[in-house]
XYZ file of C-alpha atoms in Angstrom:
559
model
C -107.626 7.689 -72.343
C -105.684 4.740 -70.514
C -107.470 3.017 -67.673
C -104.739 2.242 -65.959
C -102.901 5.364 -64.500
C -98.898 4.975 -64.810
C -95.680 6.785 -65.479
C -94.219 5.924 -68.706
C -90.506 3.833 -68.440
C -87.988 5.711 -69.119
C -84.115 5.173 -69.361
C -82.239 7.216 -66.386
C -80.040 9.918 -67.835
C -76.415 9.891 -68.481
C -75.752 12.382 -65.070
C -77.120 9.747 -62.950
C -74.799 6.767 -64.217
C -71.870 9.000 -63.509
C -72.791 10.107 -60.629
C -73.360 6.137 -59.336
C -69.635 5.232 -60.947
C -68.339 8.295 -59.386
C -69.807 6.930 -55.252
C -68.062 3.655 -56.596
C -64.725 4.695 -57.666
C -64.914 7.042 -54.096
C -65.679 3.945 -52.171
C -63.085 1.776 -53.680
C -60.272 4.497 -53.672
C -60.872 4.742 -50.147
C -60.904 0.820 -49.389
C -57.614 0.853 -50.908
C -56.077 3.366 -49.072
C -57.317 1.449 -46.047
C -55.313 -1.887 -47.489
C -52.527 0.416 -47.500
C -52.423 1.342 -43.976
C -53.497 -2.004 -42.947
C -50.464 -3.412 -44.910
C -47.805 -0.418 -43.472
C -49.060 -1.215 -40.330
C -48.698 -4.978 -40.606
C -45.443 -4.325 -42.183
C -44.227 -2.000 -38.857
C -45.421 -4.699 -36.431
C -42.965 -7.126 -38.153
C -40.124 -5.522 -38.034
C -40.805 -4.477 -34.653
C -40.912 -8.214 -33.614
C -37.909 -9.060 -35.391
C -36.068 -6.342 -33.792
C -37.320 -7.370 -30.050
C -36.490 -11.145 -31.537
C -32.588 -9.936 -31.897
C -32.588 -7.781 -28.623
C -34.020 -11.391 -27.463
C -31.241 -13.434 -28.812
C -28.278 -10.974 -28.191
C -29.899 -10.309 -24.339
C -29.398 -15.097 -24.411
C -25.989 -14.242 -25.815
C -24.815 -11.900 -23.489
C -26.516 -14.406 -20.894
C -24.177 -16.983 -21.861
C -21.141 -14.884 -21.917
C -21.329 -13.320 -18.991
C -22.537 -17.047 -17.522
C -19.014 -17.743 -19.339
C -16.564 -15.136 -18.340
C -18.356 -16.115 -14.330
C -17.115 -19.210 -14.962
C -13.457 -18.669 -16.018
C -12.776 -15.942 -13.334
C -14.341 -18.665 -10.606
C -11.575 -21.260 -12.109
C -8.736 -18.048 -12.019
C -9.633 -17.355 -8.408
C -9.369 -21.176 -7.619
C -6.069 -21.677 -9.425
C -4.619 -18.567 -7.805
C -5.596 -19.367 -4.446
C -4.402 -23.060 -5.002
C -1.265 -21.885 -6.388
C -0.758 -19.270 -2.682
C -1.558 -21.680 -0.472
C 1.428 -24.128 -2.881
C 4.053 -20.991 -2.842
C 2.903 -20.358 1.212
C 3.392 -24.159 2.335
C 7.323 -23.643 -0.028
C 7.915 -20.833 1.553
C 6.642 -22.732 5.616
C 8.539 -26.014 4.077
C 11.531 -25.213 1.911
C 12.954 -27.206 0.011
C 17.007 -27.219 -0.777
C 19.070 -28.052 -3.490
C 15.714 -28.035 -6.121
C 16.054 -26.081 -9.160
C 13.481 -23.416 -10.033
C 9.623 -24.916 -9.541
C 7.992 -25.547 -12.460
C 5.092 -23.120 -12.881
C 1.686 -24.984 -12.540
C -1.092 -24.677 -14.293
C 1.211 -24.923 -17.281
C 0.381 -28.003 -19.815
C 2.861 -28.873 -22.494
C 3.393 -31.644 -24.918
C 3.879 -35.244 -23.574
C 6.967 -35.230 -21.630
C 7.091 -31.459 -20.526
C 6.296 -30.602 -17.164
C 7.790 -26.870 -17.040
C 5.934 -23.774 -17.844
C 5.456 -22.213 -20.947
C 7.917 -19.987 -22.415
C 8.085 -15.766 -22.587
C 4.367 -16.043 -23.242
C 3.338 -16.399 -19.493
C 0.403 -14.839 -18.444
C -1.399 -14.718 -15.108
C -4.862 -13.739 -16.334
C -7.865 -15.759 -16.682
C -6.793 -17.364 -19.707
C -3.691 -19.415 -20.703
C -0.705 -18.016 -21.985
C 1.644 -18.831 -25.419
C 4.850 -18.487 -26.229
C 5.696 -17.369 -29.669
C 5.462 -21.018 -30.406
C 3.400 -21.327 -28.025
C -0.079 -20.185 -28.134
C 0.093 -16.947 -27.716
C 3.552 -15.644 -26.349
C 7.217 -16.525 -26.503
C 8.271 -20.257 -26.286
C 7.270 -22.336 -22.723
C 9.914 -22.619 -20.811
C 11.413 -25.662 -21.923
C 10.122 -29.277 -19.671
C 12.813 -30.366 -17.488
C 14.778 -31.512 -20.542
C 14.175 -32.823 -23.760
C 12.761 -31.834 -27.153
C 11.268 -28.227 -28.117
C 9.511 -25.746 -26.233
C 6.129 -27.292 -25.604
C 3.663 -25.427 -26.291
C 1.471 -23.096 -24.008
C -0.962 -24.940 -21.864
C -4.585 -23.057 -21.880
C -4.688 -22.591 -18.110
C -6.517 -19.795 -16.480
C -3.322 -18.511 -15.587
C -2.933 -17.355 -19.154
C -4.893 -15.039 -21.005
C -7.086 -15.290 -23.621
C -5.746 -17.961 -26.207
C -2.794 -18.299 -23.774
C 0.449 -17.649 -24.241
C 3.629 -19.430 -23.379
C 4.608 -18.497 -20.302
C 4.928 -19.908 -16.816
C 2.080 -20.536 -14.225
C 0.716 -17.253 -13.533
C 1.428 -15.560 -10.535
C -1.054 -13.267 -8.769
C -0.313 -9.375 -9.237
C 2.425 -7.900 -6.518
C 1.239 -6.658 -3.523
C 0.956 -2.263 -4.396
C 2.954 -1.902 -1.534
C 5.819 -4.093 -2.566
C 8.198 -3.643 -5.607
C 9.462 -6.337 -7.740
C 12.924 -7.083 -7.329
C 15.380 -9.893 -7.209
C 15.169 -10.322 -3.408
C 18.514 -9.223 -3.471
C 19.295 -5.785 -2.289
C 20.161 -3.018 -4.320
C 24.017 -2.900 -3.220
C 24.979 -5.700 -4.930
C 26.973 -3.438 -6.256
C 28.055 -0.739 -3.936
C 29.523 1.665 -6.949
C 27.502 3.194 -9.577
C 30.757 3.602 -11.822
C 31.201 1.715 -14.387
C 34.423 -0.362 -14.008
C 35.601 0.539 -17.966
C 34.842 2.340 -20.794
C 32.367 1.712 -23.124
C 28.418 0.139 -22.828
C 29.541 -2.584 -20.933
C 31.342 -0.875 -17.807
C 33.634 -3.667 -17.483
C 37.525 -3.046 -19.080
C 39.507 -5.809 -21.240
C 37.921 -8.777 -22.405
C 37.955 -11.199 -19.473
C 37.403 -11.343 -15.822
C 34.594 -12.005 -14.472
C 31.428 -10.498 -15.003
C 29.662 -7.407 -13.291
C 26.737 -8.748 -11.014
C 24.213 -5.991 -11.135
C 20.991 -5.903 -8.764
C 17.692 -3.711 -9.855
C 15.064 -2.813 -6.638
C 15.282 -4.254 -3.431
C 11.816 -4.749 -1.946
C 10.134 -1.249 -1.306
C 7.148 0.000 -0.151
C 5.629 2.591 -3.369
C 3.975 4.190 -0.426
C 7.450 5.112 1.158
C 9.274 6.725 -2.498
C 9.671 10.408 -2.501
C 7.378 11.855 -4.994
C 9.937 12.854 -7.074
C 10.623 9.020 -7.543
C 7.506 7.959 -7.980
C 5.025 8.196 -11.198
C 1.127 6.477 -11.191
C -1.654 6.590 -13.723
C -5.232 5.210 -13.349
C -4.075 1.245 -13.590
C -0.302 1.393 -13.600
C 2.649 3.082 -11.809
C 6.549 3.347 -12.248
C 9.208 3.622 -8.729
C 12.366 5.142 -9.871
C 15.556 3.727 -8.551
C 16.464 5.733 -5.030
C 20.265 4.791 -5.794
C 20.697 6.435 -8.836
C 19.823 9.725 -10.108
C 16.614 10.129 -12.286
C 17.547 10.665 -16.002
C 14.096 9.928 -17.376
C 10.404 10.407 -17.346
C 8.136 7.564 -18.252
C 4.205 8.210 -19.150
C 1.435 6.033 -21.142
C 0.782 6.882 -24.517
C -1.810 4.349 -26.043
C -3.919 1.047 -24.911
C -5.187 -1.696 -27.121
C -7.413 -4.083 -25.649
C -7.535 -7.281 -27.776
C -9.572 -10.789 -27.786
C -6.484 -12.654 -26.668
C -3.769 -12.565 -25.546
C -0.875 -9.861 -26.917
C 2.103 -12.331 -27.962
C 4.528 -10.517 -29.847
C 4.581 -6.419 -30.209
C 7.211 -4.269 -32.928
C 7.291 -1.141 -34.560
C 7.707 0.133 -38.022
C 11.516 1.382 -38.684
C 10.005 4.779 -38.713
C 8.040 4.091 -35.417
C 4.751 4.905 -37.265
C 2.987 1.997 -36.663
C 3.155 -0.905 -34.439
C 2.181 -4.513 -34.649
C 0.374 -6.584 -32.172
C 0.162 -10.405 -32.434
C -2.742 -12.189 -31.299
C -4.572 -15.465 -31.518
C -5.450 -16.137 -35.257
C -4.904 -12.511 -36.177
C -2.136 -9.687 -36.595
C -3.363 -5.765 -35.720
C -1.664 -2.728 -37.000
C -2.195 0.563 -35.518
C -0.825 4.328 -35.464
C 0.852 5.316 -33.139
C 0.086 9.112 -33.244
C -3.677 8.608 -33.680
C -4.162 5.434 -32.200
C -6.538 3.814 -34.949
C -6.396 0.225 -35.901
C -5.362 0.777 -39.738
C -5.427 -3.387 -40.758
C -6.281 -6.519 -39.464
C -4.139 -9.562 -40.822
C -5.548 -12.828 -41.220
C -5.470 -15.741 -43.272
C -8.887 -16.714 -44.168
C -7.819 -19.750 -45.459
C -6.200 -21.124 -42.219
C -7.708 -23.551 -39.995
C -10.275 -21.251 -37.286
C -11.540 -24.077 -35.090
C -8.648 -23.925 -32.934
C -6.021 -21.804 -31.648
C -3.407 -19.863 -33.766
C -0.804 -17.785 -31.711
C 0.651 -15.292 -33.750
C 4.197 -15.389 -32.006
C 6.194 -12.993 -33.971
C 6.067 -10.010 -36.388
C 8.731 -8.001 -37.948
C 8.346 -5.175 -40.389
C 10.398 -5.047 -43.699
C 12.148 -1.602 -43.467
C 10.141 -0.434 -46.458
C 7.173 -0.352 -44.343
C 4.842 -2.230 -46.617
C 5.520 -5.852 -45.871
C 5.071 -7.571 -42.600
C 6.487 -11.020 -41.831
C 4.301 -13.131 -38.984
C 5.212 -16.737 -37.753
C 2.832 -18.431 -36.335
C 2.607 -22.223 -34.529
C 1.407 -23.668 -37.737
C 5.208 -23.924 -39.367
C 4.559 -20.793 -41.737
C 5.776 -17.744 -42.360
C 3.482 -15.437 -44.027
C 4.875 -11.718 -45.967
C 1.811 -9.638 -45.580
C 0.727 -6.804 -48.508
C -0.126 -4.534 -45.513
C -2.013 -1.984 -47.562
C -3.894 -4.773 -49.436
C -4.015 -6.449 -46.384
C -3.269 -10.133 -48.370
C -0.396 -12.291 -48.208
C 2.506 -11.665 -50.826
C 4.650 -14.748 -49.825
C 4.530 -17.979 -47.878
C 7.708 -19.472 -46.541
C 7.848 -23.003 -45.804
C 10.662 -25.483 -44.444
C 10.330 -25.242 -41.024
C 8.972 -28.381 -38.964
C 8.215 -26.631 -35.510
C 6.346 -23.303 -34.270
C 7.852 -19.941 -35.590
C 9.007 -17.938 -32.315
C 11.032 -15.553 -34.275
C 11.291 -12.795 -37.167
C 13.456 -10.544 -37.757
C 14.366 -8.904 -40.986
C 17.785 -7.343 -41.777
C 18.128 -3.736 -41.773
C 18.479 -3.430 -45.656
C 15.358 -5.655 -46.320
C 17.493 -7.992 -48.287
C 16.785 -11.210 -46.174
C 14.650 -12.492 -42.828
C 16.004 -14.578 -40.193
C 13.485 -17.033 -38.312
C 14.205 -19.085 -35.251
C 11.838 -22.609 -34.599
C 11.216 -24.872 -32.093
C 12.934 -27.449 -34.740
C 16.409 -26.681 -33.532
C 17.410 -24.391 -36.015
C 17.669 -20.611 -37.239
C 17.481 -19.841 -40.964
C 18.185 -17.204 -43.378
C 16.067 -16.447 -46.022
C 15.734 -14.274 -49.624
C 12.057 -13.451 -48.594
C 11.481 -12.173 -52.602
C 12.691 -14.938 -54.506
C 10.576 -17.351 -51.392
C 14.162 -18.885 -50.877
C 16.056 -20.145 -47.839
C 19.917 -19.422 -48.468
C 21.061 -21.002 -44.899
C 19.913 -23.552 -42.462
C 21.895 -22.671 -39.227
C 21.263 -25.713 -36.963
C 21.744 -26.422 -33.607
C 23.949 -30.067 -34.037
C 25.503 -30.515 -30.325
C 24.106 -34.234 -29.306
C 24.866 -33.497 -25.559
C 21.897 -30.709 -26.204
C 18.160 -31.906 -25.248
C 16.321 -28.591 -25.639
C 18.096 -26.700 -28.293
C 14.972 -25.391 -29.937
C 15.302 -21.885 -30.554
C 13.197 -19.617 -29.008
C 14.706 -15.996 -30.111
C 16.276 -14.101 -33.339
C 18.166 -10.724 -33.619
C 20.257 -9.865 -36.943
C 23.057 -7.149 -35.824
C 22.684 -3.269 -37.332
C 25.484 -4.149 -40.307
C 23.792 -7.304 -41.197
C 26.772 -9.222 -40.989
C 25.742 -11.275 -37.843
C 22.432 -13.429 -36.371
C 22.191 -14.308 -32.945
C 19.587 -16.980 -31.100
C 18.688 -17.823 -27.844
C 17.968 -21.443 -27.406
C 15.735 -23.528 -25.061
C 19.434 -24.851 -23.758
C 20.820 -22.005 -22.275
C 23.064 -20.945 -25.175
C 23.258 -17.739 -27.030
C 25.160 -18.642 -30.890
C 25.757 -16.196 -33.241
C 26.956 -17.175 -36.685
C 28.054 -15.355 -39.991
C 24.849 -14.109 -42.088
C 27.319 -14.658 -45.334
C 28.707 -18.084 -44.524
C 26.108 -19.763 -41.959
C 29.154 -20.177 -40.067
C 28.994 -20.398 -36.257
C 31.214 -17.685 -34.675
C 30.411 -17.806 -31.048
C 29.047 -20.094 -28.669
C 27.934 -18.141 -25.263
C 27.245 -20.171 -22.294
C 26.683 -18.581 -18.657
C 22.718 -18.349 -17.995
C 21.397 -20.937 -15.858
C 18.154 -21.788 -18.571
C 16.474 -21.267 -21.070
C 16.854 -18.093 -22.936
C 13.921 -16.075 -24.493
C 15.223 -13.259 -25.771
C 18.316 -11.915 -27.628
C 19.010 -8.208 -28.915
C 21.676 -6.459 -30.262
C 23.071 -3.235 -28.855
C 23.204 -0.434 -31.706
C 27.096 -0.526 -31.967
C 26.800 -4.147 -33.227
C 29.055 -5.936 -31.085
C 27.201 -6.436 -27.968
C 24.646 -8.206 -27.653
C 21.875 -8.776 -24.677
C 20.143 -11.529 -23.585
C 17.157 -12.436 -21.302
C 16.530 -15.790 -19.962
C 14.144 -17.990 -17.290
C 17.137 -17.651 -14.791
C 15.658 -14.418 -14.265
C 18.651 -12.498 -15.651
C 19.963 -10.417 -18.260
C 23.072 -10.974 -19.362
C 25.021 -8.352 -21.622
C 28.199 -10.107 -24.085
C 31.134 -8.537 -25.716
C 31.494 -10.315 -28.625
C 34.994 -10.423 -30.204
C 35.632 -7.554 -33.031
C 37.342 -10.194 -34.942
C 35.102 -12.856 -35.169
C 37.697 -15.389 -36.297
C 40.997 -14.674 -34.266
C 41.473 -16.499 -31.064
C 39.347 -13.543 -29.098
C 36.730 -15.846 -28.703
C 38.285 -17.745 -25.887
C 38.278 -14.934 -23.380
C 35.207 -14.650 -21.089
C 32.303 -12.347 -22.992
C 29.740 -11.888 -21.013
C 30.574 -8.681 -19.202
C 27.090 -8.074 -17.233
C 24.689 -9.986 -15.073
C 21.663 -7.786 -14.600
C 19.539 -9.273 -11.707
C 16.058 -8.032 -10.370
C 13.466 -9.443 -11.981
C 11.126 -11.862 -9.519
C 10.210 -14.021 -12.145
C 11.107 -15.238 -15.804
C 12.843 -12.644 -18.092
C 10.743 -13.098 -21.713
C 11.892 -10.103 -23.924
C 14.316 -7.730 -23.767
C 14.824 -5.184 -26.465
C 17.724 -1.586 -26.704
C 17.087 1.902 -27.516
C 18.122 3.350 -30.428
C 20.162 5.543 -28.562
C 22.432 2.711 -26.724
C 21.488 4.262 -23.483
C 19.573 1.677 -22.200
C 18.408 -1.885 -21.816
C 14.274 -2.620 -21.494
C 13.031 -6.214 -20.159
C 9.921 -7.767 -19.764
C 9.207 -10.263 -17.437
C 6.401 -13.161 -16.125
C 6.451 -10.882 -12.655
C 4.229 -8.136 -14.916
C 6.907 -5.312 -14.528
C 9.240 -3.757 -17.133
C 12.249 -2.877 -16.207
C 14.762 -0.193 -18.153
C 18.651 -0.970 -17.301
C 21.635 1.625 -17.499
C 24.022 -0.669 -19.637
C 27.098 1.575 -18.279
C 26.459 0.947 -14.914
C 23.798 -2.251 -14.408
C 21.507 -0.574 -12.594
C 18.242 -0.457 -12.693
C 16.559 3.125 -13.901
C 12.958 2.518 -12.945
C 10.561 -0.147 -12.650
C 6.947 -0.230 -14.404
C 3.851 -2.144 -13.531
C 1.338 -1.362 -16.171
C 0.021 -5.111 -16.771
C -2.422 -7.229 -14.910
C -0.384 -10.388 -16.449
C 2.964 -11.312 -18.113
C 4.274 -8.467 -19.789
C 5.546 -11.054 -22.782
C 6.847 -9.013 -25.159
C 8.998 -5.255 -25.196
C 9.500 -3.454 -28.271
C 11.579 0.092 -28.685
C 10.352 2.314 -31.416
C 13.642 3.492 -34.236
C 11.420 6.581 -35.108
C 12.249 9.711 -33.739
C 10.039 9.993 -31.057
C 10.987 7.949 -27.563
C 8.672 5.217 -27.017
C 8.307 1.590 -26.248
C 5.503 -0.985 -26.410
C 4.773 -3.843 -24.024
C 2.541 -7.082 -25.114
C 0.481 -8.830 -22.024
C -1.269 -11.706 -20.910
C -3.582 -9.513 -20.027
C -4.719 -9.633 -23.851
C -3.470 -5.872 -23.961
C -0.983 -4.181 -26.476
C 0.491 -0.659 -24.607
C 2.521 2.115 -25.972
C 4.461 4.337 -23.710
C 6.787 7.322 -23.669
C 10.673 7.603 -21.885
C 12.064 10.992 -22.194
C 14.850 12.673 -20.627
C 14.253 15.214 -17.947
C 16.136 18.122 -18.819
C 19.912 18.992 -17.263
């Protein structure tokens, strides 16, 4: 027997090792699922802080815009009440024998003091004419050289267009007119047959007034029609054949320089700065966006016409960069690339077949071209020396094809043979620049709206080569706009004449009698463009300074 008393040393048993794994593998499992959550949770409170990081950033953004758009509507309000107290101390201090006052606020090239062509806006942000910035031609300087282009004043909008200094929105309780009262023309009658209410093929022209100055408070109902943010005061003298309502709005970044429809009045176009947009017009939605990726985006690039190829998938833009870009709409890229001009494109329009497009460029010249083979078949210049602004501001090719017509910064109106290049007419009568020609549906009249403030409506001779052409052709003066005429544009129908002007209204003319049907303000700026839809249903767009694109209805109320 052992002295020592002791338990012998044994080896623990296999149960007990597991068991001491098993505590281990519990402890560690639940260490991990700790990382886990500390991780997920780490995880959440960085994304968190990136997301209040952006709110952060876009809240500074905003900031700055906002500090921005405070900024340019403190200049607007300056300029506008600078430019009051100029027209109050003209209207105190007249000043006789001057010709119109040159729009200020309205920059062009070296050597051009008047305002901007059809383009004018009166918004916050400068205006363009289709060569201009963002609208129709400026309104050529005193004399000499091409349109300049559209200052960026705050009278114009976004981008600016070309258009006169803006003027401040009319008073609501005063219409837009001439100044010259309705009765210019006591009968309603025309004085002929025919569109152009005046018989034979001289004489002198019909002088036609639109509103005198009313009060929209003091129109019968009946004669009166207002929506949220526009309204439209029928003409008293005549009797109301239509009924005129807003269809669409689209509000863009700058501003709205040239609007036209598909030849099934599907869609519409809307020229901006750097960019074309093309929407429905039944459902409203934006269905492309045009631009050229590869042109230069630091500064400004007025879009300042657009014409749709009758087949409805090709769109032609001109821009102030020289080109003239065929758009794939549906693949939204450019097919074709016309080059030869050496000014701003103001004007598209392609023939009613789709076999050529006519443009018209502050360069002095019009020209025909075979869009498909990328060809131009005809330069038609502008070659009078006595001529110092005879950059050409407007385009219209008539319903047979056979003829083109331009306005020019010199107060003619040509039209030449599409087939020859010839020059066929030579119409001379408005007292500057004209912005806008348009030919009537029966092809032999033609329309034409100029900074004089007037439209004038021509006969042109039915054979263009016998001695027809020396008789007087303009048969119609139409006079009631305030300010500069920039666009005018015909129904389908023949029935009437639509004009836009820098005094923000639209006007639609009876082209039987010259009178005025009603008068719309549904702009805040220059309405710089008009547009009537070919498509079956009535409508009409209008393109602003106000950096909006607007459709609208005209129907016929019933017998």
């Amino acid at each position: 027997m052992s002295v020592y008393n002791h338990r012998p040393m044994v080896p623990p048993t296999q149960n007990r090792l597991i068991e001491l794994l098993d505590a281990v593998r519990a402890e560690f499992d639940q260490l991990t699922q700790e990382a886990i959550m500390c991780k997920s949770q780490r995880d959440e409170f960085e994304h968190k802080m990136n997301n209040q990081i952006q709110e952060m950033n876009l809240f500074q953004q905003n900031l700055m815009e906002m500090e921005r758009m405070q900024q340019i509507i403190k200049k607007q309000y300056e300029e506008e009440i600078a430019r009051l107290r100029q027209q109050l101390e003209q209207v105190q201090h007249p000043q006789h024998g001057s010709g119109p006052p040159v729009a200020s606020g309205y920059g062009g090239p070296s050597g051009y003091a008047q305002p901007p062509p059809p383009t004018m806006m009166e918004s916050n942000q400068p205006v363009h004419h289709p060569s201009y910035p963002s609208g129709p031609p400026p309104p050529p300087s005193q004399h000499g050289g091409p349109p300049p282009p559209m200052s960026s004043g705050p009278s114009y909008m976004n981008g600016g267009a070309p258009h006169p200094a803006s003027t401040p929105p009319p008073p609501q309780n005063q219409m837009v007119s001439s100044g010259r009262g309705p009765g210019a023309n006591p009968s309603n009658k025309p004085s002929g047959a025919g569109p152009l209410g005046a018989s034979g093929g001289s004489g002198t022209p019909n002088m036609m007034t639109g509103y005198a100055d009313m009060d929209p408070e003091a129109v019968p109902p009946n004669m009166k029609v207002e929506g949220p943010d526009w309204f439209a005061l029928f003409n008293p003298k005549v009797p109301r054949r239509l009924k005129v309502d807003l269809v669409h709005t689209f509000d863009h970044g700058s501003v709205v320089c040239c609007v036209k429809f598909s030849n099934d009045g599907r869609y519409l176009a809307a020229g901006c700065n750097q960019a074309t947009y093309i929407y429905d017009t039944y459902s409203a939605q934006r269905i492309a966006v045009l631009q050229d990726e590869n042109a230069n985006r630091e500064g400004d690039l007025y879009i300042r016409s657009v014409s749709f190829n009758p087949d409805g998938k090709h769109l032609a833009t001109g821009a102030e960069d020289k080109q003239i870009r065929i758009w794939d709409i549906q693949k939204k890229r450019i097919r074709r690339v016309l080059q030869g001009h050496d000014q701003d494109i103001y004007s598209l329009e392609f023939s009613r077949d789709g076999s050529f497009l006519v443009s018209g460029s502050g360069d002095r010249t019009a020209r025909i071209w075979d869009w498909n083979e990328s060809r131009c078949i005809h330069v038609l210049p502008i070659q009078e020396l006595d001529q110092k602004d005879p950059g050409v501001t407007s385009v219209a090719i008539s319903p047979d094809g056979r003829l083109v017509a331009a306005g020019s910064l010199d107060k003619v109106v040509r039209v030449w043979d599409a087939t020859t290049g010839q020059v066929l007419e030579r119409l001379e009568g408005h007292k500057d620049s004209v912005y806008s020609v348009a030919f009537m549906p029966d092809g032999k009249t033609l329309v034409s709206g100029s900074l004089d403030k007037t439209l004038r409506m021509w006969q042109l001779a039915t054979n263009m080569y016998s001695n027809e052409r020396g008789k007087n052709p303009c048969k119609q003066v139409f006079t009631g706009h305030k300010d500069f005429v920039l666009s005018v544009a015909t129904t389908p129908d023949g029935n009437w004449i639509v004009s836009g002007s820098k005094d923000r209204g639209v006007q639609f003319w009876d082209p039987y009698t010259g009178q005025t049907q009603f008068m719309l303000q549904g702009h805040k700026n220059s309405v710089i463009s008009v547009a009537t839809s070919p498509g079956r249903r009535p409508l009409f767009a209008t393109g602003s300074g106000d950096n909006r694109a607007r459709i609208w209805s005209y129907e016929p109320i019933g017998p």
